[in-house]
Short mmCIF file of C-alpha atoms in Angstrom, two decimals:
data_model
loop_
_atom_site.label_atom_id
_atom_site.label_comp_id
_atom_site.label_asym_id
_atom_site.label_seq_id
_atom_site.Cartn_x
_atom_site.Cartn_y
_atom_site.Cartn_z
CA UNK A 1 42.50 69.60 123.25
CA UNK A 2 42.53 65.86 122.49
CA UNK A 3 41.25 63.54 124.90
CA UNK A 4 40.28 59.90 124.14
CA UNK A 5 38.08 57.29 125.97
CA UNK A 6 39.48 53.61 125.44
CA UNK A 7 38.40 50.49 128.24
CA UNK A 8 37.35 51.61 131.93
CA UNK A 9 41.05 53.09 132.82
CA UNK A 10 43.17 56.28 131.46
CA UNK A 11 46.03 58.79 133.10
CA UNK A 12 47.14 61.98 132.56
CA UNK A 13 50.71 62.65 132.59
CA UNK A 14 50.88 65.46 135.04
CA UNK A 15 53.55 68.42 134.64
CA UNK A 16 53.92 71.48 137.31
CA UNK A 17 52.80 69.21 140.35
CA UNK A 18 54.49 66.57 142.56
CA UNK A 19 52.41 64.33 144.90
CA UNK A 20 53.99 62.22 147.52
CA UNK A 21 51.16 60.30 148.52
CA UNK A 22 47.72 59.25 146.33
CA UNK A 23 45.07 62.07 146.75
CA UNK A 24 41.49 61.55 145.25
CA UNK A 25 39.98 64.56 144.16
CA UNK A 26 36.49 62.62 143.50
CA UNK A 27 34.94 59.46 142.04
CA UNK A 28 37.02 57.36 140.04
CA UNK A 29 39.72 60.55 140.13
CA UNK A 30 43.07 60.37 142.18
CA UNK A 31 46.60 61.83 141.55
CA UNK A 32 49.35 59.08 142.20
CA UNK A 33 52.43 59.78 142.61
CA UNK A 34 55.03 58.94 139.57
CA UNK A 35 57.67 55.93 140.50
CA UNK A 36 59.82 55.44 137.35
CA UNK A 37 60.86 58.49 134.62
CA UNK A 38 58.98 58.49 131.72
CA UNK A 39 60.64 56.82 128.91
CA UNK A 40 61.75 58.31 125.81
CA UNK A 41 62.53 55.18 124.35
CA UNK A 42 59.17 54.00 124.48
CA UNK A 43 57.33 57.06 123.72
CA UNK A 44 59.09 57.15 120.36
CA UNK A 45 57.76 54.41 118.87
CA UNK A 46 53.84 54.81 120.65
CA UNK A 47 53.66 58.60 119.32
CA UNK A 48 52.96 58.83 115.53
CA UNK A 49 54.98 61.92 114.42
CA UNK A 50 57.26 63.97 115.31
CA UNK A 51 55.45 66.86 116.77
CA UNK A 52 54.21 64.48 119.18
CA UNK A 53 57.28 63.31 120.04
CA UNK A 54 58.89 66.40 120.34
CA UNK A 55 56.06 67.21 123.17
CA UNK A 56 57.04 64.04 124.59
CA UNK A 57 60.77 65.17 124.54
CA UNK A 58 59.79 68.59 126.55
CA UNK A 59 57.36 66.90 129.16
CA UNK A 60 60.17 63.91 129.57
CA UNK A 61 61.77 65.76 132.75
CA UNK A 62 59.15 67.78 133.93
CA UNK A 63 56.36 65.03 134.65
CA UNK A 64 55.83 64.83 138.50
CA UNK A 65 52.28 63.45 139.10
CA UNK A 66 49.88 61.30 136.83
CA UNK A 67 45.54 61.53 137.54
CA UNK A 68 44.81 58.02 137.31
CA UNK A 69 40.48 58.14 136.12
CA UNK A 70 38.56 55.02 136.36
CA UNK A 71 35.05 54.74 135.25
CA UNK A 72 32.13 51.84 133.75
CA UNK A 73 32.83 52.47 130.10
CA UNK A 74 34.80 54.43 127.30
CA UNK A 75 32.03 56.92 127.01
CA UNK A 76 32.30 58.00 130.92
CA UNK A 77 35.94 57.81 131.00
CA UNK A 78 36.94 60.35 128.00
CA UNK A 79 34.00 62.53 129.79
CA UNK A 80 35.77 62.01 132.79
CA UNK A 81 39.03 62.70 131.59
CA UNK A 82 38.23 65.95 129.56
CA UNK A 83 36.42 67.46 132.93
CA UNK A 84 39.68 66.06 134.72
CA UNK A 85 41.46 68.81 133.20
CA UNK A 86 39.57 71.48 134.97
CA UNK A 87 40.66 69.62 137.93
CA UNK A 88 43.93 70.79 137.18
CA UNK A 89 43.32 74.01 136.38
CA UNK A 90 41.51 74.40 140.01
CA UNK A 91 44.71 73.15 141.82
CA UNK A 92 46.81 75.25 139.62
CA UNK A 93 44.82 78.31 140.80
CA UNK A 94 45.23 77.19 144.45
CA UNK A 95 48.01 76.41 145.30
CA UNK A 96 49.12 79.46 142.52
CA UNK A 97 51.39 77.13 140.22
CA UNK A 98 51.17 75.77 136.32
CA UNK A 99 50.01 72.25 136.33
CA UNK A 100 49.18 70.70 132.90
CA UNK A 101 48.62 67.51 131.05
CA UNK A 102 50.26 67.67 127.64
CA UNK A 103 50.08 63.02 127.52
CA UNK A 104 47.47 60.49 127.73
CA UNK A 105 48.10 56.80 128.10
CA UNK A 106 45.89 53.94 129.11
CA UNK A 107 48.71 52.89 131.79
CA UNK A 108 50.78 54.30 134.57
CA UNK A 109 53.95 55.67 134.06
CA UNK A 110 55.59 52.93 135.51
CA UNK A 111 54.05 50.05 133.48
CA UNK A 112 54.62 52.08 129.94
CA UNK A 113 55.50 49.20 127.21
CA UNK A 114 55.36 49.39 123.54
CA UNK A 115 51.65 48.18 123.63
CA UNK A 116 50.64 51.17 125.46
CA UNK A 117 48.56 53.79 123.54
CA UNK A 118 50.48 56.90 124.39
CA UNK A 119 48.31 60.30 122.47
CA UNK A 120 49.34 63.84 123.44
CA UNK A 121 46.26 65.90 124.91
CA UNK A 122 47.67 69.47 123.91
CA UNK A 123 50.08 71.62 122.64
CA UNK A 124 50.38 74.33 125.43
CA UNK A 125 54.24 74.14 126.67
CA UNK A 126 53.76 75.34 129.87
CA UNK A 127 54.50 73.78 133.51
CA UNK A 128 58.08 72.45 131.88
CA UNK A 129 59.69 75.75 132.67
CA UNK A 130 58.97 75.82 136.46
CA UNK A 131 59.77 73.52 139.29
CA UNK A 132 56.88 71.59 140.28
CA UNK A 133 54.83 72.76 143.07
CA UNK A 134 54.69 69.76 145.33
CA UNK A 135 51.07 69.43 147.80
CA UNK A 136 52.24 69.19 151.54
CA UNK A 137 50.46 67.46 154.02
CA UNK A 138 48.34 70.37 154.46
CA UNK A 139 47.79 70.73 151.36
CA UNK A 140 46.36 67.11 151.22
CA UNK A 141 43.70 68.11 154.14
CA UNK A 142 42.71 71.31 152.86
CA UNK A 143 41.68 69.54 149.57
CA UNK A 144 39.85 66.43 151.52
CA UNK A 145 37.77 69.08 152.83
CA UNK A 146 37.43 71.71 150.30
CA UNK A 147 37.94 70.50 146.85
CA UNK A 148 34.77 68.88 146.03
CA UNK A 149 33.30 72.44 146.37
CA UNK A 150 35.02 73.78 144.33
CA UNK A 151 34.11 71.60 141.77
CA UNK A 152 30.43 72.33 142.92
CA UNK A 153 31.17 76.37 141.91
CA UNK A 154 32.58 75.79 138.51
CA UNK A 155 29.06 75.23 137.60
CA UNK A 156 29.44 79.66 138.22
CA UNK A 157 30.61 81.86 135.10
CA UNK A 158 32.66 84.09 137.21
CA UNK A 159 34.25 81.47 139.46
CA UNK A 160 35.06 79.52 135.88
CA UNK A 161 36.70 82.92 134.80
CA UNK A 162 38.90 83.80 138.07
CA UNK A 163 40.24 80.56 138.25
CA UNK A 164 41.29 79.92 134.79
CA UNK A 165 42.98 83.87 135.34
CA UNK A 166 44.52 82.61 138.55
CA UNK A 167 45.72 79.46 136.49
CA UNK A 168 46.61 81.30 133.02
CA UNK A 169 48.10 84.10 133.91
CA UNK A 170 51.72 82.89 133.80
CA UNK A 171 51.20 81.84 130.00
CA UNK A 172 51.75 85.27 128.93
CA UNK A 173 55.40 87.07 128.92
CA UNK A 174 54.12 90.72 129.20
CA UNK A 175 53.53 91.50 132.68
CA UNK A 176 51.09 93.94 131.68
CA UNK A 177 48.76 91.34 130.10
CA UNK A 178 49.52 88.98 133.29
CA UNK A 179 47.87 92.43 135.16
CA UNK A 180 44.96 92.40 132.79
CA UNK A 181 44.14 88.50 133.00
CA UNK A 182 44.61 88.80 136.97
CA UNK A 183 42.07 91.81 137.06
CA UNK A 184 39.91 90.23 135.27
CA UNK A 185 39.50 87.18 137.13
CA UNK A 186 38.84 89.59 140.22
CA UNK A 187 36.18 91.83 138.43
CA UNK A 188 33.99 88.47 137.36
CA UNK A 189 33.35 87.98 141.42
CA UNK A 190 32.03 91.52 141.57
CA UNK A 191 29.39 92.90 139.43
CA UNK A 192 30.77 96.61 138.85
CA UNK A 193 29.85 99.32 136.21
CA UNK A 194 30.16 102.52 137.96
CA UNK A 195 32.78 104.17 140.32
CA UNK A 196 34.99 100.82 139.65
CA UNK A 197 37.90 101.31 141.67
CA UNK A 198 36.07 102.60 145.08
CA UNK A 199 33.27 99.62 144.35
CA UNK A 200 36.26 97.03 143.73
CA UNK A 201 38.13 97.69 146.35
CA UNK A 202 35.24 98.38 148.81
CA UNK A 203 34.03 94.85 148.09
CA UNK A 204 36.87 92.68 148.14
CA UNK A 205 38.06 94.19 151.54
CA UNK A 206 34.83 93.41 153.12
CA UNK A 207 34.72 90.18 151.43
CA UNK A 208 37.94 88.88 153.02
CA UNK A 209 37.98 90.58 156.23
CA UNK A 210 34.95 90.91 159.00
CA UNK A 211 37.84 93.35 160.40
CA UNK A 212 37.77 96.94 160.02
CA UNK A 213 41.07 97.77 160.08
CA UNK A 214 42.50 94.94 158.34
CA UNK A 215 39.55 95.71 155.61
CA UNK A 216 40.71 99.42 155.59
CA UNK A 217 44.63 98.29 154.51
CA UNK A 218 43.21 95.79 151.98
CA UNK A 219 40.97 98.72 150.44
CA UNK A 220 43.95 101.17 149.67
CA UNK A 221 45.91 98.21 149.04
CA UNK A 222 43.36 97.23 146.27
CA UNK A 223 42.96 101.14 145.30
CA UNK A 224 46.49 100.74 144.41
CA UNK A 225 47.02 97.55 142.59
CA UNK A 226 43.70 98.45 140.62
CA UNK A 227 45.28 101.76 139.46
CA UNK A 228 48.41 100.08 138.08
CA UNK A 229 46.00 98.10 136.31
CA UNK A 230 44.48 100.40 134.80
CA UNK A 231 48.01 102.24 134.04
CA UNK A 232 48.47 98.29 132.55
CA UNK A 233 45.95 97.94 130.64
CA UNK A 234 45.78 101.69 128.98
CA UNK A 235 49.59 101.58 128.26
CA UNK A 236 49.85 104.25 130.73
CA UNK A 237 52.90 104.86 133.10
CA UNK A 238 52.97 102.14 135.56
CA UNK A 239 53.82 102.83 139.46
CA UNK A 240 55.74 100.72 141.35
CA UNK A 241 57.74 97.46 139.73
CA UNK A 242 55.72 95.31 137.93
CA UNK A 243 56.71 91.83 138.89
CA UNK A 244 55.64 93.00 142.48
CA UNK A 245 52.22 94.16 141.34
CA UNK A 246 51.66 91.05 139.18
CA UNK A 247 52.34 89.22 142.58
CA UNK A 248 50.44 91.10 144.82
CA UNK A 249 47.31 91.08 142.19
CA UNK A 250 47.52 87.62 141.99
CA UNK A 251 47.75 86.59 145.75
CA UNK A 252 44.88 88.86 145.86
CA UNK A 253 42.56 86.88 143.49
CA UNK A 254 43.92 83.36 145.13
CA UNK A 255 42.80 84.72 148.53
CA UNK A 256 38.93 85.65 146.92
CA UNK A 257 39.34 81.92 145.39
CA UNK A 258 40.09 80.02 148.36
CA UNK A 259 37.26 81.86 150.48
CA UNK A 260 35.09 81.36 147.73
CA UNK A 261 35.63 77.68 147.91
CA UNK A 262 35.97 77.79 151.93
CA UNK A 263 32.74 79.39 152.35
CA UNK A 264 30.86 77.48 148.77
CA UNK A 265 29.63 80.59 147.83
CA UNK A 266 30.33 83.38 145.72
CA UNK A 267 30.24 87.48 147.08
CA UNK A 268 26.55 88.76 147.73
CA UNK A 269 27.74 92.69 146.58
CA UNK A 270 24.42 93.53 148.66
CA UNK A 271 26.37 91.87 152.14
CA UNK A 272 29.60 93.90 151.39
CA UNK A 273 27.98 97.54 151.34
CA UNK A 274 27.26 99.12 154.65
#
């Protein structure tokens, strides 16, 4: 990851989300949305080899959205910018889609000339290969009210690890390893070391349901999905088709993140046992 700090203003070049409006998402943070294509032509002669460029080349049609960051001095703003990227790995894991920022430039999209400093950030090629998920309306009010805590429960281990599962998952081909990644962004919410797949499933149904019957389907849903992960994991036989059980996992840990972040708090294991 390369991020650099230069004046009081930078952007991130934003790939696997589309914004229609501007949405901050904190001080001296807001996603705009982009105007003008980004231009080839320019971006050959800011970028300073060809690896670079051929970033450039794969990002060229897939860039949707750019973070514009604003802050007092260099020093804040390349802090700023390197947290920013967490930002994007939190709306990646809620809204379940594969934002990125592979560019960096101190301008806008739209005012890109061949004094801009243009640097790619990373190397990861991912968010080029799906449509972008595009933030609705609702979207827009569920992150007014919600997002800054979920910035607040980063400062968490196991929040940090089931949303970068809920936002990496996709970056493997094998579905079993998407299973694997999945699970284990749902284990780090729930401290389990004996009788794993009664405790799991016990914990998350409580957790997301005050209902007992809707908590009794979501327990032998979560028996199941947690064998097949084990069947995943321990090259065993695997029940049931796997895209569907990479789905299901993973609409299972989204649902733990957003009530997580809808509630600011993490599961109390001691509040989900009676």
């Amino acid at each position: 990851m390369s991020i650099f700090g230069i004046g009081t203003e930078t952007y991130l070049y934003i790939s696997g989300l589309a914004v229609t409006q501007e949405i901050p998402l904190g001080p001296g943070e807001v996603i705009l949305p982009v105007e003008n294509d980004f231009s080839l032509d320019k971006a050959s002669r800011l970028l300073k080899n060809d690896m670079d460029f051929a970033v450039a080349i794969l990002n060229s049609r897939s860039i949707a959205s750019q973070l514009k960051l604003v802050a007092d001095n260099s020093e804040v703003l390349a802090a700023l910018a390197w947290n920013a990227q967490w930002d994007l790995i939190l709306l990646s894991a809620v809204f379940n889609c594969d934002s990125i920022s592979n560019l960096q430039c101190n301008c806008p999209i739209e005012q890109l000339t061949d004094a801009s400093i243009l640097k790619v950030t990373n190397y990861q090629m991912r968010g080029i290969l799906t449509q972008p998920y595009t933030i609705t309306d609702e979207n827009v009010a569920w992150l007014y009210q919600y997002f800054n805590n979920a910035k607040s429960l980063l400062e968490h281990n196991s929040f940090m690890i089931a949303v970068h599962s809920m936002a990496t998952y996709r970056w493997h081909s094998m579905p079993r390893i998407q299973l694997a990644i999945i699970w284990a962004g749902i284990e780090s919410l729930f401290s389990v070391s004996s009788e794993i797949v009664f405790r799991i499933s016990l914990y998350v149904a409580h957790f997301l349901s005050d209902d007992v019957n809707e908590a009794k389907l979501i327990f032998q849903e979560i028996k199941g999905l947690y064998k097949a992960r084990s069947s995943a994991v321990h090259g065993g036989k695997i029940k049931g088709e796997t895209f569907d059980l990479v789905e299901n996992s993973a609409g299972i840990l989204k649902k733990l993140i957003i009530k997580c972040i809808e509630t600011k708090g993490l599961p109390n294991i001691n509040d989900l046992v009676f």
